[in-house]
DNA sequence: ATGCATTGTGCACACGATTACACAAACGGT
DNA sequence: ACCGTTTGTGTAATCGTGTGCACAATGCAT
C-alpha cells in the first residue's frame, strides 16, 4: 500500500497501470466471470499495491443492489432491544450486508428519517420500532417490502411479518400470581400509543379475565428504569396494588427497586412484579426477574429467514410465528 | 402517492411527466440553484404525486460525498458503549448523516469488515472499539481520516483523536479506599490485549504506587456480567483480595453480586468494588456503584466537533482531551 | 488444413443523479 | 431602440462500475 494519497484510485487508472482495460479490472473482482487466471492474479497484485478496491457506491448504482439494510429501532441504548439488534448485525455482517441504524425515539420526524434512508436504495428494511405505523413503513419503502416485527398476523401483502404470541406464557404467569393470593393488578405500559403494547397487555388481561379478574389500574412509562421506578411508587402507595405487570424488563427492575427502597416491600411476598422481553440482565443475580421471555436467537433466525426469502424473490406474503415462554425469577 | 410500483421512478421519467429536462428536476431539489419558483412548485407537486425522491446512491457518486458515517464499535449490546452510541446516532441523524455500524466483537475478520465499509466511501469514521489497532484504521480509511477514541495523545497526523484522562479521579477513588483500610487490590481487565485497558489500569496503578501499594492480582474478563461474577469469585476466595477495580461497570455489578451471593461479603465494609464508564445503570438503586465516570454528552460533543472540523476541511492533527470524574455509590 | 466451440479481452453503453456551459427571454437604464 | 445584466432552462459531460456484444486467439475434432 504505497503512499497516503487522499484520493482513491479508480478502476480506469488501475487499468492503465496494469496495461488492461477497465472492464478487465472489474472482471478480476467478480468471482465468476471469464478472465484468464494469470491476468486476474496480476491485477489483484497491482490492486493491492495501490490500495484499490472497487467503489461500492458506483457498483450499487449499476447493480441496482446496495447491500445496505435499514434497521428501524426505538433506541440502541435500551438493553431490551439491543440484544436482538446485536445478533442481527452479526448475522448481516456475515452475509456482507451493512446495517444502517434509524433511531426513532426522541426523533422529531421519523418519517423524514425513513424517507432519507429509503433514498439510499436499501435492499431490506427491518422494523423493530413500535413507534412507526406499518402503513408508513410500507408507503415509504414501497420498493423494498419491509420486514415488520408485529404481534398480529398482517394481511398486507407488501409486508413480511414476524408474529409473536405470548398468550399462553402470560396465562401461566398470572396463574401463579393469583394462586399466591395477589388481588389488585396494575399494568405499566412502555408507551401510550403503541399497538405492540396493546397486544402484550391483552395477553395478560385475557388471563386475568379467565379468572374473573381485571387490571385495576393502567399506568404509562417510557420503557426506562426511571419511569418504572416513578410509576411504581404511585401504584403501590396511592393505588395499593400488589402485582405489577411491566411493559419491559428495565421498567420492572425500576419498579422492584421502588418497592424495596421507597416502600420497604419485598418480592414476591408483598408484591409481584413481572417483566417482558427476557433480556440477559433480567437473569443477573441482583435482578432475578420473573419475565415473559422471547428466544432472541430464534427471533433473529426468523428475521434472517425472511431476508433470505426476499433475496430469493419468492413471491407472496410471508409470516413467521414465535411463542414466548415464562422465565421464573424471585419477583413473582 | 399513486400505485405500489415495484420500481422507483427516475429523474428522467419525472422530467417527461413534468415537461421539463432532468436537469431541472435536479435543480428543483437543490435549495439554492437558479430555477423559477413556479417551475419548482410544479415539479415538487408532480414528484410527490409519483413518490419521487432523488436517488442518494447516484447523487453520492456524482458528489463524491456519501453522507454515510462508519461507527466501529465492539458491540451494541453492551450498555457501557450503547449510551454513547445512542447519543452519537441522534446527533448524526440531526445532520442528515446516516450511521453504518461495524461490530468488532465476535467477528472473525474485523479488517475485512472495515475494508467493506470503506468501499462505501463513508464521509467519516469513528472508532470506539479497542479491538482494532489505530494503524489498521488509518490504512484502511486513508481517504477519510478517522476519528479515534484513544487514551493517549496521538502523534499520527492522519487521525483525529479524543483523549480521555482519568488519572486524577482514579487517585481520588484509591485515596478513599485506602483510607477505609483496604489492603489487597485486584484489577479485573475487560480484555487482555487492549491499549485502552492498559491505560485505564495505569491510572489506578499509579495512584496505588503513590501510596506504596500495588495490584496483588491481575485478572481478565470479557466486559460481561458473567465474567465479572466468575472472576470475582476466584479473586475473593482464592486470592483473598478486599478491593477490586473493574474494567467497566457491568463487570463491577457482576463482581458485587458474586461477593454478596457466593461469599456473603458486603460493600463497602467487607470489600470495595469500583466500576468504570459511569453508565446510567450504575446509578440505579439496586446497583449504586462507585465508578470512574465519563460525561457522555461532553464526549459525544467532542466527536461531533471533530466531524465538523473534518467537514470544514481544516487541516492538521486534531485532538480533544476530556477528564473523568469520580462518581460515588455504596460500593467503595 | 478446415470448421467449430471455447476462452480472454476491449469497446461502449447503462445506472441516476449533478453541474459547467450555452443560450434565449426578460428586464432595466440611458 | 439598444446594450448589458439577470433569470430560467436545456445539452452534454461526469462520477466509477458492470456487462452485452464483437472479435481475436486458442484448442480440439474431423
XYZ file of C-alpha atoms in Angstrom, chain B:
332
model
C -48.671 8.572 -3.984
C -50.320 6.573 -6.698
C -49.753 2.873 -7.058
C -47.445 0.383 -5.465
C -44.984 0.222 -8.336
C -42.095 -2.038 -7.503
C -39.651 0.096 -9.422
C -38.655 3.532 -8.335
C -39.270 6.371 -10.754
C -36.201 8.138 -12.132
C -35.401 11.758 -12.641
C -35.628 11.428 -16.401
C -39.068 9.850 -16.282
C -40.318 12.517 -13.944
C -38.890 15.111 -16.318
C -41.057 13.770 -19.108
C -44.111 13.824 -16.864
C -43.489 17.416 -15.851
C -42.496 18.566 -19.325
C -39.009 19.685 -18.369
C -35.477 18.324 -18.625
C -33.928 16.102 -15.974
C -31.517 18.894 -15.092
C -34.430 20.989 -13.983
C -35.691 18.167 -11.808
C -32.384 18.110 -10.071
C -32.473 21.849 -9.537
C -35.914 21.630 -8.018
C -34.412 19.525 -5.263
C -31.312 21.669 -4.702
C -32.170 24.500 -2.312
C -30.052 27.217 -3.886
C -29.968 26.870 -7.605
C -31.343 29.012 -10.353
C -34.844 27.857 -11.035
C -38.210 29.582 -11.404
C -40.251 29.200 -8.285
C -43.331 28.325 -10.333
C -41.449 25.502 -12.045
C -40.097 24.251 -8.759
C -43.521 24.123 -7.171
C -44.973 22.299 -10.115
C -42.143 19.773 -10.116
C -42.384 19.156 -6.391
C -46.095 18.557 -6.765
C -45.646 16.040 -9.563
C -42.812 14.430 -7.613
C -44.930 13.979 -4.541
C -47.700 12.558 -6.624
C -45.452 9.891 -8.081
C -43.432 9.278 -4.943
C -40.212 10.518 -6.476
C -37.133 11.182 -4.370
C -33.660 11.698 -5.825
C -31.526 8.560 -5.665
C -28.912 9.115 -2.966
C -26.587 6.490 -4.395
C -26.370 8.269 -7.738
C -26.019 11.597 -6.010
C -23.207 10.272 -3.852
C -21.356 9.006 -6.886
C -21.532 12.399 -8.515
C -20.886 14.453 -5.391
C -18.068 12.381 -4.019
C -19.932 12.674 -0.754
C -21.999 9.832 0.634
C -23.259 11.266 3.920
C -22.567 7.874 5.461
C -20.620 7.547 8.693
C -18.996 4.307 9.847
C -19.103 3.614 13.570
C -16.600 0.969 14.592
C -17.683 -0.466 17.929
C -17.142 -3.591 19.978
C -20.806 -4.363 20.361
C -24.122 -2.605 20.554
C -25.478 -4.965 23.178
C -23.186 -3.821 25.950
C -24.669 -0.856 27.831
C -21.225 0.552 28.520
C -20.898 1.625 24.926
C -24.511 1.795 23.925
C -25.281 5.053 25.695
C -22.631 6.904 23.782
C -23.573 5.292 20.519
C -27.152 6.284 21.064
C -26.228 9.912 21.605
C -23.990 9.989 18.571
C -26.577 8.411 16.312
C -29.063 11.105 17.275
C -26.600 13.851 16.576
C -25.752 12.370 13.207
C -29.382 11.985 12.239
C -29.998 15.621 13.067
C -27.320 16.432 10.489
C -28.854 14.129 7.888
C -25.946 11.732 8.224
C -26.617 8.001 8.292
C -24.633 5.714 10.587
C -23.329 2.335 9.466
C -22.497 0.127 12.417
C -19.497 -2.188 12.387
C -19.439 -4.610 15.303
C -15.995 -5.976 16.000
C -16.571 -8.280 18.953
C -17.130 -11.896 17.915
C -16.301 -11.060 14.355
C -13.544 -13.158 12.901
C -12.208 -10.675 10.390
C -12.563 -7.108 11.555
C -10.204 -5.847 8.890
C -12.257 -7.265 6.087
C -15.324 -5.722 7.649
C -13.683 -2.313 7.768
C -12.491 -2.674 4.196
C -16.039 -3.448 3.133
C -17.317 -0.304 4.793
C -14.542 1.768 3.277
C -15.690 0.815 -0.226
C -18.923 2.645 0.527
C -16.993 5.932 0.560
C -18.082 6.846 4.042
C -17.529 10.514 4.811
C -16.409 9.906 8.383
C -15.221 7.072 10.576
C -15.462 6.969 14.335
C -13.534 4.206 16.051
C -14.795 3.374 19.526
C -13.560 -0.175 19.580
C -10.330 -1.035 21.320
C -10.099 -4.231 19.306
C -8.742 -2.618 16.150
C -5.332 -1.059 16.004
C -5.035 2.580 15.168
C -2.685 1.758 12.314
C -5.173 -0.593 10.691
C -7.875 2.044 10.859
C -5.637 4.633 9.252
C -4.525 2.286 6.483
C -7.993 1.142 5.571
C -9.664 4.546 5.771
C -6.745 6.517 4.397
C -9.053 8.720 2.358
C -11.305 9.517 5.272
C -9.110 10.481 8.222
C -10.661 8.510 11.072
C -11.666 9.874 14.428
C -10.295 7.654 17.122
C -11.209 7.450 20.734
C -7.873 6.978 22.343
C -6.487 7.318 25.779
C -3.230 8.900 24.875
C -2.266 11.769 22.608
C -1.724 10.500 19.100
C 1.150 11.754 17.042
C -0.229 10.460 13.758
C -1.426 13.347 11.660
C -3.842 11.242 9.659
C -6.001 10.812 12.701
C -8.096 12.986 14.927
C -8.375 11.758 18.443
C -10.243 12.148 21.652
C -8.053 11.620 24.641
C -9.549 10.639 27.946
C -7.762 11.212 31.217
C -8.892 9.579 34.423
C -5.697 9.763 36.466
C -6.941 12.338 38.906
C -10.306 10.709 39.515
C -8.634 7.325 39.962
C -6.419 8.919 42.575
C -9.426 10.229 44.473
C -11.071 6.839 44.465
C -7.969 4.953 45.568
C -7.442 7.508 48.307
C -10.857 6.834 49.771
C -10.477 3.057 49.608
C -7.054 3.100 51.212
C -8.272 5.357 53.991
C -11.066 2.842 54.526
C -8.386 0.320 55.375
C -8.359 -1.901 52.313
C -5.016 -3.590 51.596
C -5.152 -6.211 48.834
C -6.128 -4.790 45.446
C -7.014 -6.660 42.259
C -7.538 -5.300 38.763
C -10.087 -7.040 36.564
C -9.457 -6.245 32.901
C -12.054 -6.435 30.157
C -9.615 -7.741 27.565
C -6.080 -8.929 27.686
C -4.740 -7.099 24.705
C -6.293 -3.678 24.581
C -4.272 -0.490 24.896
C -7.294 1.221 26.404
C -7.387 -1.324 29.176
C -3.677 -0.920 29.841
C -4.003 2.817 30.257
C -7.026 2.663 32.499
C -5.200 0.183 34.665
C -2.211 2.512 34.801
C -4.274 5.333 36.297
C -5.124 3.157 39.256
C -1.703 1.523 39.477
C -0.065 4.937 39.673
C -2.439 6.009 42.415
C -1.594 2.876 44.369
C 2.138 3.303 43.827
C 1.920 6.812 45.224
C 0.811 5.201 48.475
C 3.355 2.422 48.463
C 0.872 -0.169 47.237
C 0.373 -2.195 44.077
C -2.113 -4.604 42.498
C -1.668 -8.019 44.087
C -3.572 -9.823 41.336
C -4.413 -9.207 37.713
C -7.486 -10.969 36.330
C -9.063 -10.988 32.883
C -12.714 -10.992 31.899
C -14.544 -10.035 28.710
C -16.524 -6.940 29.756
C -19.574 -9.091 30.570
C -21.534 -9.557 33.788
C -20.860 -13.274 33.806
C -17.128 -12.834 33.528
C -17.190 -10.271 36.329
C -19.079 -12.692 38.523
C -16.847 -15.656 37.780
C -13.541 -13.846 38.181
C -14.638 -12.152 41.374
C -15.390 -15.498 42.989
C -11.810 -16.558 42.330
C -10.322 -13.251 43.425
C -12.188 -13.211 46.695
C -11.975 -16.872 47.571
C -8.554 -17.871 46.307
C -6.685 -14.579 46.442
C -8.387 -13.022 49.460
C -8.406 -9.524 47.966
C -10.521 -6.822 49.592
C -10.726 -4.361 46.701
C -11.482 -4.966 43.014
C -11.118 -2.344 40.318
C -13.086 -3.424 37.242
C -12.601 -2.533 33.599
C -16.214 -1.454 33.217
C -19.433 -1.069 35.160
C -21.074 -4.260 34.004
C -18.265 -6.435 35.315
C -18.350 -4.472 38.560
C -22.013 -5.326 39.017
C -21.177 -8.964 38.381
C -18.376 -8.826 40.935
C -20.608 -7.180 43.527
C -23.235 -9.894 43.034
C -20.615 -12.612 43.405
C -19.305 -11.104 46.625
C -22.748 -10.832 48.109
C -24.226 -14.084 46.925
C -21.395 -16.596 46.862
C -19.289 -15.312 49.732
C -21.726 -13.295 51.777
C -19.496 -10.229 51.720
C -20.960 -6.745 51.530
C -19.722 -3.500 50.032
C -18.154 -1.276 51.083
C -17.406 -2.748 54.503
C -16.012 -6.164 53.632
C -14.882 -5.322 50.159
C -14.571 -2.341 47.813
C -15.670 -2.590 44.191
C -15.142 0.081 41.543
C -16.526 0.278 38.028
C -15.600 2.367 35.020
C -17.683 4.297 32.430
C -20.430 5.740 34.583
C -23.388 4.290 32.716
C -26.915 5.131 33.802
C -27.451 1.627 35.094
C -24.621 2.071 37.585
C -26.694 4.690 39.356
C -29.791 2.529 39.618
C -30.849 1.967 43.174
C -30.090 -1.752 43.043
C -26.542 -1.091 41.865
C -25.410 2.219 43.327
C -21.908 1.717 42.052
C -18.816 3.752 42.755
C -17.351 4.339 39.333
C -14.848 6.296 37.329
C -17.269 8.218 35.213
C -17.071 9.993 31.896
C -19.508 12.702 30.838
C -21.136 11.048 27.837
C -22.627 14.219 26.487
C -19.320 16.059 26.556
C -17.740 13.060 24.944
C -20.139 12.959 22.037
C -19.957 16.736 21.725
C -16.264 16.282 21.134
C -16.838 13.650 18.468
C -19.309 15.885 16.665
C -16.923 18.792 16.943
C -14.223 16.758 15.195
C -16.626 15.658 12.499
C -17.483 19.263 11.812
C -13.831 20.205 11.592
C -13.360 17.475 9.030
C -16.297 18.782 7.049
C -14.863 22.280 7.122
C -11.639 20.732 5.844
C -9.458 22.352 8.440
C -6.009 20.840 8.071
C -3.659 19.402 10.624
C -3.995 16.992 13.504
C -6.772 17.491 15.988
C -7.086 16.223 19.499
C -9.531 16.935 22.285
C -8.968 15.924 25.882
C -11.675 15.028 28.388
C -11.359 14.356 32.072
C -13.135 11.682 34.097
C -14.720 12.273 37.471
C -15.368 10.015 40.420
C -18.992 9.103 40.969
C -19.667 7.808 44.436
C -22.001 4.965 45.267
C -22.186 2.478 48.076
C -19.661 0.005 46.738
C -16.469 1.810 47.744
